[in-house]
Amino acid sequence: MRTFLSTTAMAVLVMAYSAAPAKAAEESPFRCEPGEKYVMNVMVSGVEYWFPVYEMFKQAGKQLGCETAYTGTPEYDVNKQIASFDQALAQNPAGILVHPMNSDPFIEPINRAIGQGTAVVTFAADSPLSKRISFITSDNIREGTYAADAIATKLGGKGEYAVLENPGQDNHDKRVTAFIDRMKAKWPDMKLVGRTASNQDPTKAYQGLMSIVQANPNLAAVFMPEANSAIGAAQANKESGGKILVMCADVNANILDMIKAGEVFGSINPNQGMQGYMGFMLLWLAKHPELIDPMNDAKRAGFNPMSIPFVDNGLSIVTAENADDFFWDKYLKRRGTKGIEE
Amino acid sequence: MLAETMGTKAVRAPSWKRLGSMREAGLVAIILALCIAMSFASPHFLTLGNFRAMLMSFSVEGIVVVGMTILLIVGGIDLAVGSVVCFAMVLSGSLFLAGLDPWSASLIGILASALIGAVMGFFVTVVGLNHFITSLAGMVIVRGLCLIITKGTPLSLFTLPPAFKAVGQGSFHGLPYVIIIFVAVVVLFDFLLRRATALRKVFYTGSNEKAALYSGIRTNYVKFWVTVLCSTLAGFAGVIYMSRFGAATPTFGVGMELNIIAAAVIGGASLNGGSGTILGAILGIALLSVVTSSLVLLNVSVYWQDMIKGCILLGAVSIDHFLHKRKAS
């Protein structure tokens, strides 16, 4: 009898103990309802930049027991992106993390989504006049500033530099402006001697830099606000003596190899992972405003108390020392996931 | 008109007069005028280094221009050339990364590009679609293939053997191989287009397809093979770009077709078919390059560069058109 009682007591204890975490998990407010789905939507969906964003978006979703999906248009076309946004919206997702290709064309679709109860957060590009909940992005000003400091420090604060630009793309323009402003403000002996539009095209970057070098044989550095131009710039640098520091923003496998080989000095890379992870959390909180009760008039006035207008996702300076940590394929291998295909 | 474009002459005029009467003479004059003006405006323009840089910048694209010009002469157009250049790069690059030697990988890349041309040629000549819509679809499909092959990620081809990289980056006694290849392609096709019977059929087909058909030319056959040729040359250019940049990015060549078509048209090729020369098209792309280089050397604001470039090109083409019209009358 004593054995029976002690065995029964043990069994009850074990069951109670093992059930406790499950119960705690059930009671955790940070869980999705079955079928609760969050979507990421982009333009030029085949481009590598988005993949690490989605990787962490997906991870945050999994941790909260939510479904996630990667959507968008493979083309650089705002109409097609809006169509893909609408298709995603038609499935009544809980939230959409969107990179609006142009700000104003997205006002109506985003407001329509908010109107039907789908939370919307913008990332990397904004639609500020829409009713989106939050905007998460890199601080482009800080990216340009850091790039200027890195180059000027390397050159001892003195030398000639040029920029290859992509006029018309807001975040790229901001990086370039910040880069030049920082040089003017902090490094007065750094002289801007050439600017040209390479428009993310390696062949244009090659010709542009070659022409600048002809006029400025003492050119010491060149900055461009994206990665593709660095391929052409590095080749032009090689052909003109290899003395120019080539610095860009964003990375891909090719740029990383060039950084490791010393053909590209470095790159400023936005923290895409945090963009995705925090982007998801912002969406999730926006969809679950009952969790928060801030000291304001949200309850009485009936607006969403989850209101964080802007989040900076941070950045990394990629050099030959840390380049290995930024390869997408190595990252996927380390994590054992399938990237955007899951 | 046709006889003049094809270089046919009834009476042999003095050589200087013949040179002056060539379709390309106006364009040469415009480029020379621009070069002279630039040599006063910037001391860095008229240098060997700058001319080498300009020549290098359009040499590979110039190979694509050759194919496009012949296709325009036959009355076609290929909007897929930018995508095909990229396709040859990424296919060859991925085959190399899979373990194939770069030469074989490049050959497969070029053959696959020719196959794309053959498929487009099939739709034009057998199904009966026009070149514009077929190549528009081709442009989208082939760009999609590039994304499928690369999974959106630029391929790093840093491990390409030096012998292969030398094609794009090396030189022979100071003359870059890229320029040698470009000149060889231009001279070969310019000669063939002026002298070879097979390519002269391109003019007949392009200027009056029905008449050409009645005179025994298999026009569909001509159009098919010219479409294949255009894609093959685009693929060839893609492989050279791969060697040159040691990379293969899935977005490479976006919008390239516009530059290529513009160069050919500036050089005298008609969008209606039947006229055009390789030399003219090369002068067209050279003009584009001179203008781009000039704007950089003059430190023109990036916000103004495109507009000024467009205006200069419009002006140059108008002057050329006026000179040509006067000569014809």
XYZ file of C-alpha atoms in Angstrom:
671
model
C 0.000 0.000 0.000
C 2.833 2.302 0.993
C 4.539 1.484 -2.283
C 1.332 2.149 -4.184
C 0.854 5.501 -2.444
C 4.419 6.605 -2.946
C 4.349 5.518 -6.612
C 1.080 7.356 -7.167
C 2.419 10.447 -5.451
C 5.546 10.332 -7.592
C 3.475 9.934 -10.755
C 1.289 12.897 -9.820
C 4.349 14.974 -9.048
C 6.038 14.041 -12.317
C 2.876 14.773 -14.290
C 2.377 18.057 -12.517
C 5.993 19.016 -13.045
C 5.995 18.093 -16.715
C 2.697 19.794 -17.318
C 3.849 23.008 -15.680
C 5.935 24.361 -18.595
C 3.233 23.389 -21.058
C 0.693 25.251 -18.984
C 3.076 28.176 -18.675
C 3.530 28.137 -22.442
C -0.202 28.000 -22.954
C -0.607 30.937 -20.676
C 2.169 32.973 -22.271
C 0.639 35.936 -24.057
C 3.436 35.759 -26.645
C 1.835 33.073 -28.790
C 0.023 33.200 -32.113
C -3.448 31.853 -32.650
C -3.585 28.849 -35.003
C -3.398 30.119 -38.580
C -2.125 33.551 -37.580
C 0.085 34.519 -40.492
C 2.588 37.303 -41.078
C 3.892 38.186 -44.514
C 6.947 39.986 -45.813
C 6.505 41.819 -49.126
C 9.255 43.231 -51.336
C 10.099 44.340 -54.867
C 12.831 42.588 -56.918
C 12.204 39.607 -54.669
C 15.084 37.555 -56.069
C 17.715 39.921 -54.736
C 19.926 38.648 -51.938
C 19.489 41.682 -49.682
C 16.050 40.548 -48.508
C 17.032 37.011 -47.594
C 18.690 37.696 -44.221
C 15.784 40.007 -43.394
C 13.303 37.208 -43.992
C 15.492 34.683 -42.184
C 15.077 36.530 -38.899
C 11.474 37.502 -39.668
C 10.807 33.779 -40.005
C 12.707 32.988 -36.812
C 10.723 35.488 -34.761
C 7.556 34.006 -36.253
C 8.557 30.465 -35.323
C 9.440 31.458 -31.790
C 5.975 32.873 -31.332
C 4.278 29.941 -33.078
C 3.148 32.011 -36.061
C 3.110 31.271 -39.788
C 5.260 33.398 -42.104
C 5.559 33.829 -45.866
C 7.912 35.620 -48.255
C 6.081 37.445 -51.060
C 6.731 40.138 -53.657
C 7.419 40.771 -57.293
C 10.658 39.829 -59.024
C 10.470 43.073 -60.983
C 11.487 46.660 -60.266
C 7.953 47.866 -60.792
C 5.758 49.575 -58.239
C 2.498 48.449 -59.895
C 3.556 44.844 -59.745
C 4.642 45.172 -56.152
C 1.289 46.680 -55.211
C -0.411 43.771 -56.996
C 1.637 41.294 -54.967
C 0.841 43.262 -51.793
C -2.870 43.083 -52.636
C -2.636 39.352 -53.290
C -1.041 38.848 -49.895
C -3.657 41.080 -48.313
C -6.466 39.069 -49.905
C -5.490 36.172 -47.639
C -6.189 38.288 -44.557
C -2.793 38.007 -42.919
C -2.313 39.303 -39.389
C 0.445 41.613 -40.539
C 2.610 42.644 -43.473
C 6.219 43.815 -43.279
C 6.566 45.731 -46.533
C 9.389 47.466 -48.352
C 7.386 50.007 -50.382
C 9.259 50.694 -53.597
C 7.776 54.205 -53.740
C 6.202 55.914 -50.779
C 3.009 57.550 -52.038
C 1.645 54.778 -54.298
C 1.558 52.618 -51.175
C -0.563 54.995 -49.095
C -3.875 53.585 -50.289
C -2.932 49.862 -50.131
C -1.406 50.248 -46.674
C -4.375 52.232 -45.367
C -6.726 49.642 -46.859
C -4.783 46.895 -45.056
C -4.936 48.770 -41.754
C -8.643 49.317 -42.348
C -9.275 45.591 -42.676
C -7.301 44.846 -39.500
C -3.936 43.843 -40.962
C -0.986 45.455 -39.212
C 1.568 47.051 -41.538
C 5.175 47.944 -40.792
C 7.506 49.359 -43.437
C 11.181 48.495 -43.640
C 14.219 49.897 -45.467
C 11.913 52.301 -47.334
C 8.913 54.115 -45.946
C 5.475 55.362 -46.814
C 5.326 58.105 -44.191
C 1.939 59.515 -45.177
C 0.238 56.148 -44.793
C -1.153 54.745 -41.548
C 1.636 52.161 -41.188
C 2.432 51.365 -37.577
C 6.215 51.639 -37.658
C 9.179 52.090 -39.937
C 12.358 50.109 -39.334
C 15.483 50.898 -41.278
C 19.169 51.512 -41.168
C 20.222 54.998 -40.370
C 21.551 55.965 -43.778
C 23.083 59.109 -42.345
C 25.088 57.048 -39.887
C 26.137 54.660 -42.674
C 27.529 57.494 -44.790
C 29.174 59.044 -41.754
C 30.873 55.806 -40.699
C 32.100 55.173 -44.245
C 33.641 58.657 -44.366
C 35.343 58.160 -41.020
C 36.708 54.761 -42.022
C 38.217 56.097 -45.259
C 39.565 59.335 -43.791
C 41.104 57.513 -40.828
C 42.793 55.052 -43.149
C 44.194 57.923 -45.253
C 45.351 59.900 -42.243
C 42.712 62.555 -42.815
C 44.188 63.825 -46.073
C 43.559 62.949 -49.701
C 41.305 63.174 -52.738
C 38.093 61.176 -52.965
C 35.210 60.604 -55.361
C 31.700 59.195 -55.154
C 29.750 56.998 -57.544
C 26.041 57.572 -57.080
C 22.618 56.193 -57.774
C 20.595 59.386 -57.911
C 16.894 59.017 -57.265
C 17.056 56.182 -54.764
C 16.359 57.837 -51.467
C 18.484 55.696 -49.127
C 21.443 55.800 -51.507
C 21.187 59.580 -51.847
C 21.138 59.940 -48.067
C 24.259 57.816 -47.683
C 26.150 59.855 -50.266
C 25.046 63.178 -48.806
C 25.998 62.075 -45.294
C 29.351 60.805 -46.568
C 30.200 64.124 -48.225
C 28.862 66.190 -45.315
C 30.957 64.233 -42.844
C 34.074 64.712 -44.937
C 33.428 68.446 -45.088
C 32.709 68.729 -41.389
C 35.263 66.442 -39.785
C 37.943 65.901 -42.417
C 38.609 69.256 -44.104
C 41.759 67.979 -45.820
C 39.770 65.344 -47.683
C 38.897 66.862 -51.056
C 35.962 65.774 -53.213
C 37.228 65.703 -56.807
C 34.612 63.734 -58.735
C 31.005 62.599 -58.712
C 29.268 60.483 -61.274
C 26.182 58.309 -61.545
C 26.952 54.614 -61.847
C 23.345 53.581 -61.176
C 24.352 50.227 -59.657
C 25.883 49.159 -62.963
C 29.438 47.737 -62.817
C 30.213 48.850 -66.383
C 29.119 52.436 -65.687
C 31.065 52.388 -62.430
C 34.134 51.228 -64.329
C 33.908 53.985 -66.913
C 32.994 56.641 -64.362
C 35.906 55.871 -62.089
C 38.337 55.542 -65.001
C 37.336 59.009 -66.206
C 37.672 60.482 -62.722
C 41.105 58.904 -62.350
C 42.226 60.452 -65.646
C 41.442 63.890 -64.318
C 42.650 63.149 -60.796
C 45.677 60.868 -60.795
C 46.067 61.319 -57.038
C 42.614 59.971 -56.266
C 42.889 58.061 -52.993
C 39.381 56.794 -52.289
C 35.985 56.228 -53.820
C 32.681 55.599 -52.089
C 29.475 54.189 -53.523
C 26.224 53.632 -51.643
C 25.632 50.069 -52.902
C 27.552 46.916 -53.793
C 27.166 46.337 -57.553
C 29.173 49.397 -58.549
C 32.069 48.203 -56.416
C 32.675 45.358 -58.900
C 33.389 47.821 -61.725
C 35.150 50.288 -59.438
C 37.518 47.599 -58.164
C 38.372 46.628 -61.742
C 39.028 50.285 -62.663
C 41.187 50.610 -59.568
C 43.193 47.535 -60.580
C 43.781 48.932 -64.062
C 44.824 52.322 -62.787
C 47.424 51.129 -60.318
C 45.401 49.770 -57.410
C 46.034 52.682 -55.043
C 42.419 53.705 -54.516
C 40.430 52.658 -51.435
C 37.112 51.337 -52.731
C 34.343 51.484 -50.147
C 30.713 50.555 -50.664
C 27.537 49.751 -48.794
C 25.783 46.354 -48.602
C 27.513 43.050 -49.209
C 27.229 39.896 -51.282
C 29.520 36.913 -51.767
C 31.449 38.614 -54.521
C 32.052 41.827 -52.582
C 33.060 39.809 -49.536
C 35.650 37.930 -51.575
C 36.925 41.246 -52.923
C 37.152 42.642 -49.412
C 39.081 39.576 -48.288
C 41.436 39.942 -51.252
C 41.978 43.640 -50.540
C 40.388 44.810 -53.798
C 37.601 46.495 -51.870
C 38.568 48.252 -48.663
C 35.302 47.673 -46.842
C 31.549 47.931 -46.815
C 28.886 49.362 -44.577
C 26.243 46.713 -44.123
C 22.838 47.316 -42.551
C 21.864 44.745 -39.949
C 19.284 42.979 -42.074
C 18.647 40.310 -39.448
C 17.479 42.836 -36.888
C 15.406 44.507 -39.576
C 13.493 41.247 -39.998
C 13.340 40.246 -36.347
C 12.300 43.599 -34.969
C 10.069 44.121 -37.983
C 8.170 40.984 -36.990
C 7.986 41.998 -33.326
C 6.625 45.405 -34.270
C 3.978 43.776 -36.417
C 3.098 41.269 -33.730
C 2.728 43.919 -31.063
C 0.651 46.027 -33.400
C -1.650 43.053 -33.895
C -1.826 42.389 -30.148
C -2.317 45.848 -28.606
C -4.182 44.268 -25.682
C -0.770 43.386 -24.228
C 0.141 46.967 -23.597
C -1.551 49.744 -21.710
C 0.592 52.858 -21.964
C -0.205 56.040 -20.078
C -1.919 57.894 -22.885
C -5.329 58.426 -24.469
C -5.149 55.361 -26.740
C -7.911 53.448 -24.950
C -10.298 56.359 -24.708
C -9.628 57.636 -28.233
C -9.570 54.138 -29.730
C -6.254 54.188 -31.548
C -3.624 51.454 -31.522
C -1.455 51.972 -28.416
C 1.416 50.166 -30.156
C 2.983 53.193 -31.715
C 6.708 53.285 -32.347
C 7.224 55.477 -35.394
C 10.854 54.603 -36.085
C 13.381 51.889 -35.239
C 17.050 51.883 -36.257
C 18.211 48.348 -36.991
C 21.930 49.152 -36.709
C 24.820 48.460 -39.062
C 28.155 46.664 -39.363
C 31.417 47.759 -40.895
C 32.653 44.831 -42.947
C 36.379 44.558 -43.478
C 38.793 41.764 -44.310
C 38.836 40.797 -40.603
C 35.139 39.985 -40.262
C 34.068 39.364 -43.885
C 33.706 35.609 -43.334
C 30.740 36.163 -41.040
C 28.644 37.760 -43.778
C 28.465 35.010 -46.404
C 24.818 34.068 -46.947
C 25.538 30.447 -47.868
C 27.751 29.906 -44.816
C 25.120 31.543 -42.637
C 22.404 29.250 -43.977
C 24.639 26.227 -43.524
C 25.362 27.220 -39.949
C 21.670 27.659 -39.236
C 20.548 24.610 -41.204
C 17.613 26.413 -42.814
C 16.402 26.897 -46.373
C 16.251 30.687 -46.434
C 13.274 32.136 -48.269
C 12.118 28.705 -49.395
C 10.443 27.904 -46.095
C 19.283 54.244 -100.362
C 19.844 50.512 -100.122
C 22.718 50.625 -102.554
C 24.342 53.416 -100.611
C 23.932 51.659 -97.276
C 25.424 48.515 -98.700
C 28.337 50.362 -100.146
C 27.419 49.726 -103.808
C 28.854 52.332 -106.185
C 28.151 52.765 -109.845
C 31.060 55.097 -110.547
C 34.294 55.071 -108.560
C 34.838 58.533 -107.020
C 38.116 59.826 -105.526
C 38.834 58.191 -102.162
C 38.410 61.382 -100.078
C 35.076 62.006 -101.730
C 34.059 58.420 -101.093
C 34.988 58.781 -97.446
C 32.974 61.967 -97.200
C 29.949 60.356 -98.768
C 29.917 57.422 -96.372
C 26.897 57.194 -94.101
C 29.176 57.361 -91.078
C 31.015 60.556 -92.111
C 28.550 62.821 -90.288
C 28.881 60.854 -87.084
C 32.670 60.876 -87.319
C 32.531 64.658 -87.738
C 30.286 65.014 -84.677
C 32.553 62.835 -82.540
C 35.620 64.737 -83.730
C 33.963 68.068 -82.973
C 33.040 66.857 -79.504
C 36.572 65.578 -78.905
C 38.102 68.886 -80.031
C 35.729 70.859 -77.798
C 36.498 68.563 -74.872
C 40.233 68.817 -75.388
C 39.904 72.560 -74.735
C 37.465 72.086 -71.866
C 39.494 69.487 -70.000
C 43.227 68.852 -70.204
C 42.585 65.257 -69.172
C 40.357 64.351 -72.112
C 42.889 64.074 -74.909
C 45.128 61.566 -73.172
C 46.013 58.013 -74.049
C 44.745 56.850 -70.654
C 41.347 58.439 -71.157
C 40.929 57.044 -74.663
C 41.946 53.617 -73.445
C 39.391 53.917 -70.616
C 36.642 54.953 -73.025
C 37.480 52.168 -75.445
C 37.574 49.605 -72.655
C 34.232 50.807 -71.332
C 32.337 50.127 -74.555
C 34.324 47.272 -76.075
C 32.302 44.417 -74.626
C 29.002 46.204 -75.123
C 30.193 46.894 -78.662
C 30.140 43.159 -79.394
C 26.442 43.110 -78.509
C 25.901 46.191 -80.667
C 27.261 44.265 -83.673
C 24.594 41.566 -83.277
C 21.849 44.078 -82.618
C 22.728 46.112 -85.715
C 22.494 43.085 -87.998
C 19.175 42.175 -86.388
C 17.866 45.718 -86.847
C 18.889 45.605 -90.497
C 16.848 42.449 -91.019
C 13.882 44.269 -89.487
C 14.020 42.688 -86.061
C 14.900 43.852 -82.568
C 16.085 42.019 -79.497
C 15.069 43.387 -76.111
C 16.516 40.320 -74.396
C 20.197 41.056 -75.024
C 20.829 42.425 -71.513
C 19.224 39.346 -69.985
C 21.154 37.017 -72.308
C 24.464 38.698 -71.422
C 23.614 38.092 -67.774
C 22.417 34.530 -68.483
C 25.689 33.567 -70.167
C 27.570 35.013 -67.187
C 25.600 33.260 -64.492
C 25.283 29.949 -66.340
C 28.998 29.779 -67.103
C 29.806 31.004 -63.609
C 27.628 28.442 -61.890
C 29.005 25.624 -64.080
C 32.500 26.731 -63.139
C 31.584 26.746 -59.458
C 30.128 23.261 -59.957
C 33.562 22.043 -61.027
C 33.692 22.514 -64.798
C 36.724 24.267 -66.280
C 35.902 27.894 -67.190
C 36.536 27.413 -70.930
C 34.051 24.582 -71.254
C 31.642 26.415 -68.949
C 31.894 29.498 -71.162
C 31.341 27.472 -74.312
C 28.190 26.002 -72.788
C 27.116 29.514 -71.751
C 27.530 30.780 -75.300
C 25.771 27.740 -76.807
C 22.904 28.145 -74.352
C 22.632 31.797 -75.398
C 22.494 30.675 -79.025
C 19.722 28.271 -78.035
C 17.754 31.163 -76.531
C 18.175 32.971 -79.845
C 16.982 29.850 -81.652
C 13.877 29.643 -79.478
C 13.097 33.310 -80.123
C 13.834 32.784 -83.823
C 11.406 29.862 -83.821
C 8.627 31.993 -82.369
C 9.308 34.739 -84.907
C 9.666 32.634 -88.044
C 7.482 29.585 -87.371
C 4.842 30.779 -84.919
C 4.709 34.191 -86.607
C 5.125 36.505 -83.610
C 7.070 39.699 -84.099
C 10.559 40.258 -82.747
C 9.500 42.942 -80.288
C 7.007 40.911 -78.304
C 9.021 37.686 -78.564
C 12.159 39.306 -77.238
C 10.172 41.171 -74.573
C 8.965 37.814 -73.295
C 12.486 36.466 -73.745
C 13.895 39.302 -71.668
C 11.613 38.466 -68.742
C 12.023 34.682 -69.013
C 15.806 34.799 -69.303
C 16.097 37.255 -66.405
C 13.984 34.799 -64.423
C 16.384 32.016 -65.393
C 19.254 34.129 -64.065
C 17.501 34.419 -60.723
C 16.747 30.690 -60.668
C 20.360 29.787 -61.429
C 21.838 32.173 -58.860
C 18.989 32.083 -56.318
C 19.286 35.855 -56.352
C 22.820 35.828 -55.044
C 25.746 37.207 -57.045
C 28.227 34.461 -57.821
C 31.707 35.122 -56.621
C 34.147 33.804 -59.217
C 37.263 34.774 -57.427
C 38.776 31.377 -58.033
C 38.694 31.723 -61.833
C 42.134 30.689 -63.116
C 44.430 33.576 -64.143
C 44.540 32.330 -67.740
C 40.788 32.807 -68.023
C 40.768 36.137 -66.195
C 43.462 37.332 -68.595
C 40.884 37.402 -71.417
C 39.026 40.214 -69.677
C 41.796 41.758 -67.666
C 45.059 41.032 -69.487
C 46.766 42.648 -72.444
C 49.075 41.827 -75.329
C 52.010 44.243 -75.495
C 49.922 46.799 -73.637
C 46.832 46.351 -75.784
C 43.995 44.794 -73.736
C 42.656 41.505 -75.099
C 39.135 42.898 -74.699
C 39.887 45.596 -77.265
C 41.558 43.091 -79.601
C 38.518 40.804 -79.442
C 36.156 43.729 -79.967
C 38.063 45.015 -82.997
C 38.249 41.497 -84.448
C 34.485 41.040 -84.098
C 33.779 44.452 -85.609
C 36.136 43.993 -88.556
C 34.872 40.482 -89.254
C 31.178 41.346 -89.230
C 31.632 44.689 -90.977
C 33.483 42.890 -93.742
C 30.927 40.086 -93.931
C 28.032 42.514 -93.941
C 29.564 44.498 -96.794
C 30.994 41.613 -98.820
C 29.528 38.211 -97.927
C 26.506 37.106 -99.909
C 24.904 35.409 -96.934
C 24.862 38.596 -94.853
C 23.905 40.829 -97.751
C 20.658 38.893 -97.823
C 20.013 40.542 -94.462
C 19.654 43.896 -96.240
C 17.342 42.513 -98.898
C 15.158 40.841 -96.277
C 15.063 43.926 -94.084
C 14.359 46.466 -96.810
C 11.610 44.576 -98.588
C 10.830 41.130 -97.295
C 8.283 40.288 -99.977
C 10.590 41.282 -102.801
C 13.397 39.312 -101.196
C 11.130 36.291 -100.899
C 10.096 36.532 -104.563
C 13.733 36.780 -105.566
C 14.416 33.433 -103.952
C 15.762 34.431 -100.553
C 14.528 32.271 -97.701
C 13.702 35.269 -95.529
C 12.556 33.257 -92.519
C 15.811 31.357 -92.641
C 17.742 34.651 -92.701
C 15.696 36.117 -89.815
C 16.089 32.943 -87.754
C 19.859 32.840 -88.047
C 20.307 36.559 -87.458
C 18.270 36.210 -84.241
C 20.523 33.326 -83.205
C 23.600 35.389 -84.085
C 22.455 38.339 -81.958
C 21.910 36.111 -78.908
C 25.180 34.283 -79.483
C 27.143 37.525 -79.556
C 25.327 38.654 -76.401
C 26.329 35.365 -74.761
C 29.895 35.836 -75.940
C 29.918 39.322 -74.393
C 28.522 37.876 -71.156
C 31.396 35.423 -70.907
C 33.917 38.214 -71.480
C 32.230 40.291 -68.793
C 32.540 37.317 -66.445
C 36.247 37.142 -67.129
C 36.575 40.899 -66.832
C 34.806 41.378 -63.501
C 35.395 37.936 -61.975
C 31.754 37.905 -60.950
C 28.300 36.983 -62.196
C 25.430 38.992 -60.751
C 21.788 38.201 -61.548
C 20.982 41.880 -62.090
C 23.778 42.494 -64.563
C 22.742 44.065 -67.873
C 19.385 45.437 -66.721
C 18.548 48.223 -69.175
C 21.540 47.399 -71.363
C 19.302 46.781 -74.381
C 18.327 50.459 -74.526
C 21.934 51.575 -74.766
C 22.633 48.939 -77.409
C 19.615 49.850 -79.535
C 20.357 53.575 -79.114
C 23.933 53.062 -80.301
C 22.820 51.139 -83.383
C 20.155 53.691 -84.268
C 22.499 56.641 -83.705
C 24.859 54.841 -86.057
C 22.273 54.823 -88.800
C 20.403 51.555 -88.332
C 16.719 51.911 -89.056
C 14.092 50.501 -86.709
C 12.141 49.654 -89.873
C 14.952 47.484 -91.174
C 16.949 47.589 -94.377
C 19.700 49.993 -93.379
C 22.603 50.243 -91.004
C 26.292 49.502 -90.751
C 28.500 47.957 -88.111
C 30.915 50.860 -88.311
C 28.074 53.340 -87.796
C 26.786 51.446 -84.758
C 30.239 51.342 -83.229
C 30.561 55.066 -83.790
C 27.168 55.369 -82.075
C 28.360 53.592 -78.951
C 31.629 55.517 -79.089
C 29.642 58.763 -79.117
C 27.704 57.608 -76.041
C 30.977 56.830 -74.310
C 32.597 60.150 -75.241
C 29.588 62.057 -73.915
C 29.599 60.077 -70.640
C 33.314 60.580 -70.150
C 33.069 64.287 -70.964
C 30.351 64.897 -68.394
C 32.435 63.206 -65.701
C 35.588 65.093 -66.627
C 33.695 68.387 -66.602
C 32.370 67.561 -63.126
C 28.782 68.025 -64.246
C 26.320 67.412 -61.393
C 24.956 63.873 -61.381
C 21.433 65.259 -61.408
C 22.120 66.996 -64.726
C 24.198 64.298 -66.413
C 21.342 62.220 -67.857
C 19.464 65.235 -69.165
C 22.530 66.780 -70.795
C 23.530 63.406 -72.232
C 20.060 62.961 -73.737
C 20.098 66.463 -75.224
C 23.569 66.009 -76.752
C 22.520 62.703 -78.284
C 19.312 64.151 -79.665
C 21.297 67.050 -81.119
C 23.922 64.740 -82.608
C 21.349 62.482 -84.224
C 19.459 65.490 -85.587
C 22.624 66.950 -87.126
C 23.528 63.569 -88.591
C 20.016 63.147 -89.969
C 20.136 66.626 -91.508
C 23.546 66.040 -93.114
C 22.446 62.660 -94.444
C 19.230 64.091 -95.850
C 21.096 66.900 -97.597
C 23.543 64.457 -99.092
C 20.734 62.222 -100.310
C 18.923 65.113 -101.987
